[in-house]
Short mmCIF file of N, CA, C and O in Angstrom, two decimals:
data_model
loop_
_atom_site.label_atom_id
_atom_site.label_comp_id
_atom_site.label_asym_id
_atom_site.label_seq_id
_atom_site.Cartn_x
_atom_site.Cartn_y
_atom_site.Cartn_z
N UNK G 148 -10.03 41.19 -23.14
CA UNK G 148 -10.04 39.48 -22.47
C UNK G 148 -9.97 39.73 -21.20
O UNK G 148 -9.67 40.37 -20.31
N UNK G 149 -10.97 38.63 -20.51
CA UNK G 149 -11.39 38.73 -19.36
C UNK G 149 -10.33 37.71 -18.58
O UNK G 149 -9.80 36.68 -19.44
N UNK G 150 -10.47 38.13 -17.22
CA UNK G 150 -9.73 37.03 -16.63
C UNK G 150 -10.02 35.65 -16.48
O UNK G 150 -11.14 35.46 -16.72
N UNK G 151 -9.57 34.83 -16.01
CA UNK G 151 -10.02 33.10 -16.31
C UNK G 151 -10.56 33.15 -14.86
O UNK G 151 -10.46 33.77 -13.76
N UNK G 152 -11.78 32.15 -15.16
CA UNK G 152 -12.79 32.39 -13.80
C UNK G 152 -12.56 31.33 -13.01
O UNK G 152 -12.62 31.86 -11.62
N UNK G 153 -11.91 30.43 -13.15
CA UNK G 153 -11.57 29.46 -12.13
C UNK G 153 -9.94 29.29 -12.06
O UNK G 153 -9.38 29.60 -12.78
N UNK G 154 -9.69 29.01 -10.51
CA UNK G 154 -8.21 29.11 -10.31
C UNK G 154 -7.66 27.59 -10.41
O UNK G 154 -8.61 26.81 -10.57
N UNK G 155 -6.61 27.34 -9.73
CA UNK G 155 -6.17 26.15 -9.99
C UNK G 155 -6.77 24.64 -9.09
O UNK G 155 -7.17 25.37 -7.82
N UNK G 156 -6.81 23.94 -9.04
CA UNK G 156 -7.52 22.83 -8.38
C UNK G 156 -6.58 22.13 -7.77
O UNK G 156 -6.76 21.49 -6.49
N UNK G 157 -5.50 21.61 -8.11
CA UNK G 157 -4.74 20.53 -7.51
C UNK G 157 -3.28 21.29 -6.63
O UNK G 157 -3.25 22.37 -6.91
N UNK G 158 -3.33 20.79 -5.69
CA UNK G 158 -2.67 21.39 -4.60
C UNK G 158 -1.08 22.05 -5.05
O UNK G 158 -0.52 23.25 -4.79
N UNK G 159 -0.21 21.38 -5.70
CA UNK G 159 1.05 21.54 -6.29
C UNK G 159 0.71 22.90 -7.19
O UNK G 159 1.77 23.80 -7.28
N UNK G 160 -0.30 22.93 -8.04
CA UNK G 160 -0.61 24.14 -8.76
C UNK G 160 -1.15 25.60 -7.85
O UNK G 160 -0.53 26.50 -8.57
N UNK G 161 -1.80 25.34 -6.93
CA UNK G 161 -1.81 26.37 -6.07
C UNK G 161 -0.83 26.99 -5.19
O UNK G 161 -0.35 27.93 -5.34
N UNK G 162 0.59 25.77 -4.98
CA UNK G 162 1.60 25.99 -4.60
C UNK G 162 2.29 26.81 -5.23
O UNK G 162 2.92 28.06 -4.94
N UNK G 163 2.34 26.71 -6.63
CA UNK G 163 3.10 27.36 -7.77
C UNK G 163 2.59 28.84 -7.76
O UNK G 163 3.19 29.64 -7.87
N UNK G 164 1.10 28.91 -7.89
CA UNK G 164 0.81 30.34 -8.31
C UNK G 164 0.78 31.12 -7.06
O UNK G 164 1.09 32.23 -7.32
N UNK G 165 0.91 30.85 -6.12
CA UNK G 165 1.11 31.63 -4.91
C UNK G 165 2.64 31.66 -4.42
O UNK G 165 2.86 32.16 -3.40
N UNK G 166 3.37 30.96 -4.81
CA UNK G 166 5.01 30.42 -4.74
C UNK G 166 4.73 30.39 -3.10
O UNK G 166 5.59 30.85 -2.52
N UNK G 167 4.42 29.21 -2.72
CA UNK G 167 4.03 28.45 -1.43
C UNK G 167 5.23 27.60 -1.11
O UNK G 167 5.86 26.67 -2.01
N UNK G 168 5.48 27.50 0.03
CA UNK G 168 6.20 26.59 0.78
C UNK G 168 5.33 25.24 0.81
O UNK G 168 4.12 25.22 0.87
N UNK G 169 6.18 23.86 1.07
CA UNK G 169 5.33 22.65 1.30
C UNK G 169 4.70 22.70 2.87
O UNK G 169 3.44 22.22 2.93
N UNK G 170 5.28 23.37 3.71
CA UNK G 170 4.58 23.89 4.89
C UNK G 170 3.44 24.67 5.00
O UNK G 170 2.44 24.43 6.19
N UNK G 171 3.11 25.31 4.01
CA UNK G 171 2.20 26.25 4.06
C UNK G 171 0.86 25.60 3.88
O UNK G 171 0.95 24.60 3.21
N UNK G 172 -0.39 26.05 4.26
CA UNK G 172 -1.71 25.26 4.14
C UNK G 172 -2.36 25.79 3.06
O UNK G 172 -2.46 27.16 2.69
N UNK G 173 -2.18 24.82 1.69
CA UNK G 173 -2.82 25.12 0.39
C UNK G 173 -4.26 25.78 0.57
O UNK G 173 -4.77 26.59 -0.26
N UNK G 174 -5.07 25.09 1.71
CA UNK G 174 -6.65 25.42 1.99
C UNK G 174 -6.98 26.76 2.07
O UNK G 174 -7.91 27.40 1.57
N UNK G 175 -5.81 27.76 2.45
CA UNK G 175 -6.08 29.19 2.86
C UNK G 175 -6.20 29.69 1.76
O UNK G 175 -6.36 30.93 1.82
N UNK G 176 -5.25 29.43 0.27
CA UNK G 176 -4.93 29.86 -0.55
C UNK G 176 -6.06 29.45 -2.14
O UNK G 176 -5.59 30.26 -3.02
N UNK G 177 -6.48 28.64 -1.78
CA UNK G 177 -7.60 28.34 -2.96
C UNK G 177 -8.30 29.58 -3.65
O UNK G 177 -8.79 30.10 -2.67
N UNK G 178 -8.46 29.52 -4.81
CA UNK G 178 -9.36 30.50 -5.49
C UNK G 178 -10.61 30.35 -5.25
O UNK G 178 -11.45 29.40 -5.52
N UNK G 179 -11.52 31.13 -4.53
CA UNK G 179 -12.90 31.17 -4.14
C UNK G 179 -13.47 32.22 -5.11
O UNK G 179 -13.06 33.26 -5.68
N UNK G 180 -15.09 31.57 -5.46
CA UNK G 180 -15.43 32.23 -6.25
C UNK G 180 -17.15 32.70 -5.56
O UNK G 180 -17.49 32.22 -4.79
N UNK G 181 -17.16 34.05 -5.63
CA UNK G 181 -18.66 34.67 -5.11
C UNK G 181 -19.95 33.78 -5.74
O UNK G 181 -20.03 34.10 -7.16
N UNK G 182 -20.88 33.61 -5.01
CA UNK G 182 -22.22 33.13 -5.83
C UNK G 182 -22.99 34.31 -5.73
O UNK G 182 -23.11 35.44 -4.95
N UNK G 183 -23.84 34.73 -7.06
CA UNK G 183 -24.05 35.69 -7.42
C UNK G 183 -25.79 35.82 -6.73
O UNK G 183 -26.03 36.85 -6.32
N UNK G 184 -26.42 34.58 -6.56
CA UNK G 184 -27.49 34.67 -5.92
C UNK G 184 -27.71 34.45 -4.28
O UNK G 184 -28.62 34.96 -4.20
N UNK G 185 -26.68 34.16 -3.83
CA UNK G 185 -26.72 34.22 -2.58
C UNK G 185 -25.46 35.15 -1.84
O UNK G 185 -24.68 34.93 -2.51
N UNK G 186 -25.95 36.17 -0.98
CA UNK G 186 -25.29 37.15 -0.38
C UNK G 186 -23.94 36.47 0.47
O UNK G 186 -24.40 35.30 1.34
N UNK G 187 -22.61 36.51 0.60
CA UNK G 187 -21.74 36.20 1.49
C UNK G 187 -21.75 34.32 1.34
O UNK G 187 -21.11 34.03 2.17
N UNK G 188 -21.97 34.10 -0.05
CA UNK G 188 -21.57 32.82 -0.18
C UNK G 188 -20.53 32.50 -1.33
O UNK G 188 -20.80 32.98 -2.27
N UNK G 189 -19.68 31.66 -0.78
CA UNK G 189 -18.44 31.19 -2.21
C UNK G 189 -18.72 30.08 -2.28
O UNK G 189 -18.54 29.15 -1.26
N UNK G 190 -17.83 29.49 -3.61
CA UNK G 190 -17.48 28.30 -3.95
C UNK G 190 -15.98 28.22 -4.05
O UNK G 190 -15.51 29.05 -4.34
N UNK G 191 -15.75 27.00 -3.97
CA UNK G 191 -14.05 26.81 -4.12
C UNK G 191 -14.28 25.01 -4.36
O UNK G 191 -15.04 24.47 -4.19
N UNK G 192 -13.12 24.69 -5.23
CA UNK G 192 -12.78 23.61 -6.00
C UNK G 192 -12.49 22.65 -4.72
O UNK G 192 -11.79 22.89 -3.67
N UNK G 193 -12.52 21.25 -4.76
CA UNK G 193 -12.03 20.36 -3.71
C UNK G 193 -10.81 20.11 -4.63
O UNK G 193 -10.53 19.74 -5.53
N UNK G 194 -10.02 20.28 -3.34
CA UNK G 194 -8.42 20.17 -3.89
C UNK G 194 -7.94 19.14 -3.98
O UNK G 194 -8.18 17.91 -3.08
N UNK G 195 -7.34 18.60 -5.21
CA UNK G 195 -6.57 17.44 -5.00
C UNK G 195 -5.13 17.19 -4.98
O UNK G 195 -4.58 18.37 -4.70
N UNK G 196 -4.96 15.65 -4.59
CA UNK G 196 -3.32 15.73 -4.24
C UNK G 196 -3.33 16.43 -3.00
O UNK G 196 -1.72 16.80 -2.97
N UNK G 197 -4.00 16.48 -2.28
CA UNK G 197 -3.75 17.30 -0.53
C UNK G 197 -3.52 16.06 0.08
O UNK G 197 -4.23 15.11 0.52
N UNK G 198 -2.36 16.51 0.92
CA UNK G 198 -1.82 15.42 1.81
C UNK G 198 -2.31 15.60 3.33
O UNK G 198 -2.08 16.90 3.73
N UNK G 199 -3.21 14.86 3.44
CA UNK G 199 -3.88 15.07 4.95
C UNK G 199 -3.30 13.83 5.85
O UNK G 199 -2.98 12.82 5.33
N UNK G 200 -3.78 14.34 7.05
CA UNK G 200 -3.35 13.19 8.20
C UNK G 200 -4.17 11.74 7.87
O UNK G 200 -3.38 10.84 7.82
N UNK G 201 -5.18 11.80 7.34
CA UNK G 201 -5.90 10.80 7.11
C UNK G 201 -5.61 9.86 5.97
O UNK G 201 -5.24 8.59 5.98
N UNK G 202 -4.87 10.56 5.20
CA UNK G 202 -3.82 9.77 3.78
C UNK G 202 -2.92 9.46 4.15
O UNK G 202 -2.63 8.20 4.09
N UNK G 203 -2.04 10.17 5.14
CA UNK G 203 -1.14 9.42 5.44
C UNK G 203 -1.29 8.10 6.64
O UNK G 203 -0.33 7.30 6.26
N UNK G 204 -2.22 8.19 7.14
CA UNK G 204 -2.62 7.23 8.24
C UNK G 204 -3.24 6.08 7.27
O UNK G 204 -2.50 4.71 7.39
N UNK G 205 -4.08 6.12 6.26
CA UNK G 205 -4.08 5.03 5.35
C UNK G 205 -2.93 4.48 4.50
O UNK G 205 -2.89 3.49 4.41
N UNK G 206 -1.99 5.42 4.02
CA UNK G 206 -0.77 4.90 3.48
C UNK G 206 -0.08 3.85 4.86
O UNK G 206 0.36 2.91 4.17
N UNK G 207 0.30 4.38 5.94
CA UNK G 207 0.88 3.45 6.94
C UNK G 207 0.40 2.31 7.25
O UNK G 207 0.62 1.27 7.22
N UNK G 208 -1.29 2.22 7.20
CA UNK G 208 -2.10 1.06 7.34
C UNK G 208 -1.56 0.24 6.09
O UNK G 208 -1.47 -1.12 6.55
N UNK G 209 -1.74 0.56 5.07
CA UNK G 209 -1.54 -0.50 3.47
C UNK G 209 -0.31 -0.91 3.70
O UNK G 209 -0.08 -2.08 3.59
N UNK G 210 0.73 -0.28 4.43
CA UNK G 210 2.16 -0.76 4.15
C UNK G 210 2.46 -1.66 5.39
O UNK G 210 3.29 -2.57 5.21
N UNK G 211 1.56 -1.47 6.64
CA UNK G 211 1.71 -2.68 7.67
C UNK G 211 0.82 -3.71 7.08
O UNK G 211 1.54 -4.98 7.64
N UNK G 212 -0.15 -3.70 6.42
CA UNK G 212 -0.78 -5.00 5.72
C UNK G 212 -0.09 -5.76 5.03
O UNK G 212 0.10 -6.52 4.94
N UNK G 213 0.53 -4.95 4.10
CA UNK G 213 1.67 -5.81 3.16
C UNK G 213 3.01 -6.37 3.87
O UNK G 213 3.14 -7.46 3.37
N UNK G 214 3.30 -5.71 4.82
CA UNK G 214 4.65 -6.23 5.74
C UNK G 214 4.08 -7.33 6.65
O UNK G 214 4.70 -8.60 6.58
N UNK G 215 2.73 -7.19 7.09
CA UNK G 215 2.12 -8.58 8.08
C UNK G 215 1.74 -9.74 7.15
O UNK G 215 2.30 -10.68 7.27
N UNK G 216 1.34 -9.14 5.76
CA UNK G 216 1.40 -10.53 4.74
C UNK G 216 2.63 -10.98 4.30
O UNK G 216 2.77 -12.41 4.29
N UNK G 217 3.82 -10.24 3.97
CA UNK G 217 4.90 -10.86 3.57
C UNK G 217 5.38 -11.54 4.85
O UNK G 217 6.28 -12.60 4.52
N UNK G 218 5.47 -11.25 5.99
CA UNK G 218 5.84 -12.22 7.26
C UNK G 218 5.36 -13.12 7.45
O UNK G 218 5.73 -14.39 7.82
N UNK G 219 3.98 -13.38 7.04
CA UNK G 219 3.00 -14.40 7.48
C UNK G 219 3.64 -15.48 6.32
O UNK G 219 3.35 -16.78 6.32
N UNK G 220 3.86 -14.93 4.85
CA UNK G 220 4.35 -15.88 3.82
C UNK G 220 5.40 -16.66 4.15
O UNK G 220 5.82 -17.34 3.93
N UNK G 221 6.24 -15.59 4.62
CA UNK G 221 7.92 -16.18 5.12
C UNK G 221 7.79 -17.44 6.08
O UNK G 221 8.41 -17.97 5.90
N UNK G 222 6.81 -17.17 7.26
CA UNK G 222 6.56 -18.26 8.29
C UNK G 222 6.07 -19.27 7.56
O UNK G 222 6.39 -20.36 8.06
N UNK G 223 5.07 -19.14 6.95
CA UNK G 223 4.38 -20.41 6.01
C UNK G 223 5.37 -21.15 5.01
O UNK G 223 5.60 -22.14 4.83
N UNK G 224 6.13 -20.52 4.55
CA UNK G 224 7.10 -20.91 3.54
C UNK G 224 8.35 -21.86 4.40
O UNK G 224 8.41 -22.76 4.16
N UNK G 225 8.58 -21.14 5.35
CA UNK G 225 9.55 -22.06 6.32
C UNK G 225 9.12 -23.29 7.19
O UNK G 225 9.49 -24.05 6.90
N UNK G 226 7.72 -23.15 7.23
CA UNK G 226 7.03 -24.30 7.92
C UNK G 226 7.11 -25.23 6.93
O UNK G 226 7.19 -26.38 6.86
N UNK G 227 6.78 -24.75 5.51
CA UNK G 227 6.53 -25.57 4.48
C UNK G 227 7.77 -26.19 4.15
O UNK G 227 7.94 -27.82 3.80
N UNK G 228 8.97 -25.79 4.23
CA UNK G 228 10.35 -26.17 3.67
C UNK G 228 10.52 -27.27 4.97
O UNK G 228 11.22 -28.29 4.85
N UNK G 229 10.21 -26.99 6.13
CA UNK G 229 10.53 -27.69 7.22
C UNK G 229 9.91 -28.99 7.11
O UNK G 229 10.48 -30.47 7.11
N UNK G 230 8.66 -29.05 6.90
CA UNK G 230 7.48 -30.31 6.51
C UNK G 230 8.29 -31.21 5.51
O UNK G 230 7.96 -32.39 5.39
N UNK G 231 8.43 -30.33 4.32
CA UNK G 231 8.82 -30.74 3.17
C UNK G 231 10.23 -31.75 3.35
O UNK G 231 10.41 -33.20 3.17
N UNK G 232 11.31 -31.12 4.21
CA UNK G 232 12.49 -31.98 4.45
C UNK G 232 12.01 -33.11 5.56
O UNK G 232 12.72 -34.37 5.27
N UNK G 233 11.33 -32.95 5.97
CA UNK G 233 10.71 -34.05 7.43
C UNK G 233 10.25 -35.14 6.20
O UNK G 233 10.01 -36.25 6.22
N UNK G 234 9.47 -35.04 5.56
CA UNK G 234 8.91 -35.81 4.42
C UNK G 234 9.68 -36.36 3.28
O UNK G 234 9.77 -37.64 3.40
N UNK G 235 10.79 -35.59 3.09
CA UNK G 235 12.11 -36.20 1.97
C UNK G 235 12.82 -37.63 3.06
O UNK G 235 12.90 -38.30 2.66
N UNK G 236 13.29 -36.83 4.18
CA UNK G 236 13.68 -37.66 5.00
C UNK G 236 12.92 -39.19 5.50
O UNK G 236 13.30 -40.28 5.68
N UNK G 237 11.72 -38.81 5.43
CA UNK G 237 11.00 -40.17 5.96
C UNK G 237 11.00 -41.29 4.73
O UNK G 237 10.93 -42.25 4.70
N UNK G 238 10.56 -40.62 3.41
CA UNK G 238 10.64 -41.51 1.99
C UNK G 238 11.98 -41.86 1.80
O UNK G 238 12.05 -43.07 1.41
N UNK G 239 13.26 -41.09 2.31
CA UNK G 239 14.60 -41.88 1.81
C UNK G 239 14.44 -43.08 2.91
O UNK G 239 14.93 -44.35 2.67
N UNK G 240 14.05 -42.92 4.31
CA UNK G 240 14.30 -43.74 4.82
C UNK G 240 13.57 -45.09 4.82
O UNK G 240 13.79 -46.20 4.95
N UNK G 241 12.22 -44.78 4.13
CA UNK G 241 11.11 -46.18 4.03
C UNK G 241 11.81 -46.79 2.52
O UNK G 241 12.04 -47.79 2.52
N UNK G 242 12.50 -45.87 1.92
CA UNK G 242 13.32 -46.51 0.53
C UNK G 242 14.55 -47.27 0.98
O UNK G 242 14.59 -48.72 0.68
N UNK G 243 15.61 -46.96 1.96
CA UNK G 243 16.44 -47.80 2.57
C UNK G 243 15.94 -48.92 3.16
O UNK G 243 16.73 -49.68 2.72
N UNK G 244 14.84 -48.77 3.81
CA UNK G 244 14.18 -49.83 4.60
C UNK G 244 13.67 -51.20 3.52
O UNK G 244 13.86 -52.19 3.84
N UNK G 245 13.09 -50.66 2.50
CA UNK G 245 12.67 -51.71 1.53
C UNK G 245 13.73 -52.10 0.77
O UNK G 245 13.57 -53.25 0.27
N UNK G 246 14.95 -51.40 0.17
CA UNK G 246 15.87 -52.13 -0.46
C UNK G 246 16.77 -52.80 0.53
O UNK G 246 17.20 -53.96 0.29
N UNK G 247 16.88 -52.85 2.03
CA UNK G 247 17.61 -53.47 3.01
C UNK G 247 16.68 -54.80 3.07
O UNK G 247 17.19 -55.80 3.24
N UNK G 248 15.60 -54.69 2.99
CA UNK G 248 14.52 -55.71 3.37
C UNK G 248 14.64 -56.75 1.90
O UNK G 248 14.51 -58.00 1.80
N UNK G 249 14.54 -56.12 0.80
CA UNK G 249 14.64 -56.61 -0.34
C UNK G 249 15.73 -57.62 -0.35
O UNK G 249 16.15 -58.70 -1.17
N UNK G 250 17.23 -56.93 0.03
CA UNK G 250 18.47 -57.43 -0.01
C UNK G 250 18.74 -58.54 0.96
O UNK G 250 19.40 -59.53 0.31
N UNK G 251 17.77 -58.40 1.83
CA UNK G 251 18.11 -59.53 2.79
C UNK G 251 17.09 -60.90 2.21
O UNK G 251 17.51 -61.85 2.50
N UNK G 252 16.31 -60.44 1.58
CA UNK G 252 15.19 -61.41 0.94
C UNK G 252 16.16 -62.23 -0.16
O UNK G 252 16.12 -63.37 -0.16
N UNK G 253 16.81 -61.24 -0.85
CA UNK G 253 17.82 -62.12 -2.18
C UNK G 253 18.85 -63.02 -1.30
O UNK G 253 19.15 -63.74 -2.15
N UNK G 254 19.28 -62.60 0.13
CA UNK G 254 20.51 -63.35 0.21
C UNK G 254 19.90 -64.75 0.63
O UNK G 254 20.73 -65.79 0.60
N UNK G 255 18.83 -65.08 0.99
CA UNK G 255 18.26 -66.54 1.23
C UNK G 255 17.72 -67.18 0.28
O UNK G 255 17.35 -67.19 -0.46
#
């Protein structure tokens, strides 16, 4: 029976195979294979689920965008509620004025 030609591709599977900690660099332990046609040339798989600074930055940015959007929505809602309360007060005042005018007209 032949050994497996390819090693694991996923970061956690590589960690499990070599019993590494989270702090260890997985890229140093990826299973490489030599190319028969070229000397001193080897191939390695692209490691999936690898936590990179770029990925963490992207994640931070996305969360910041969501927080900003939520804050904008909250402010817009407060502004709308303020304007709605003002509108209702104006309507109530107009209605009271109309009723008072009608009562005054009915008395004469």
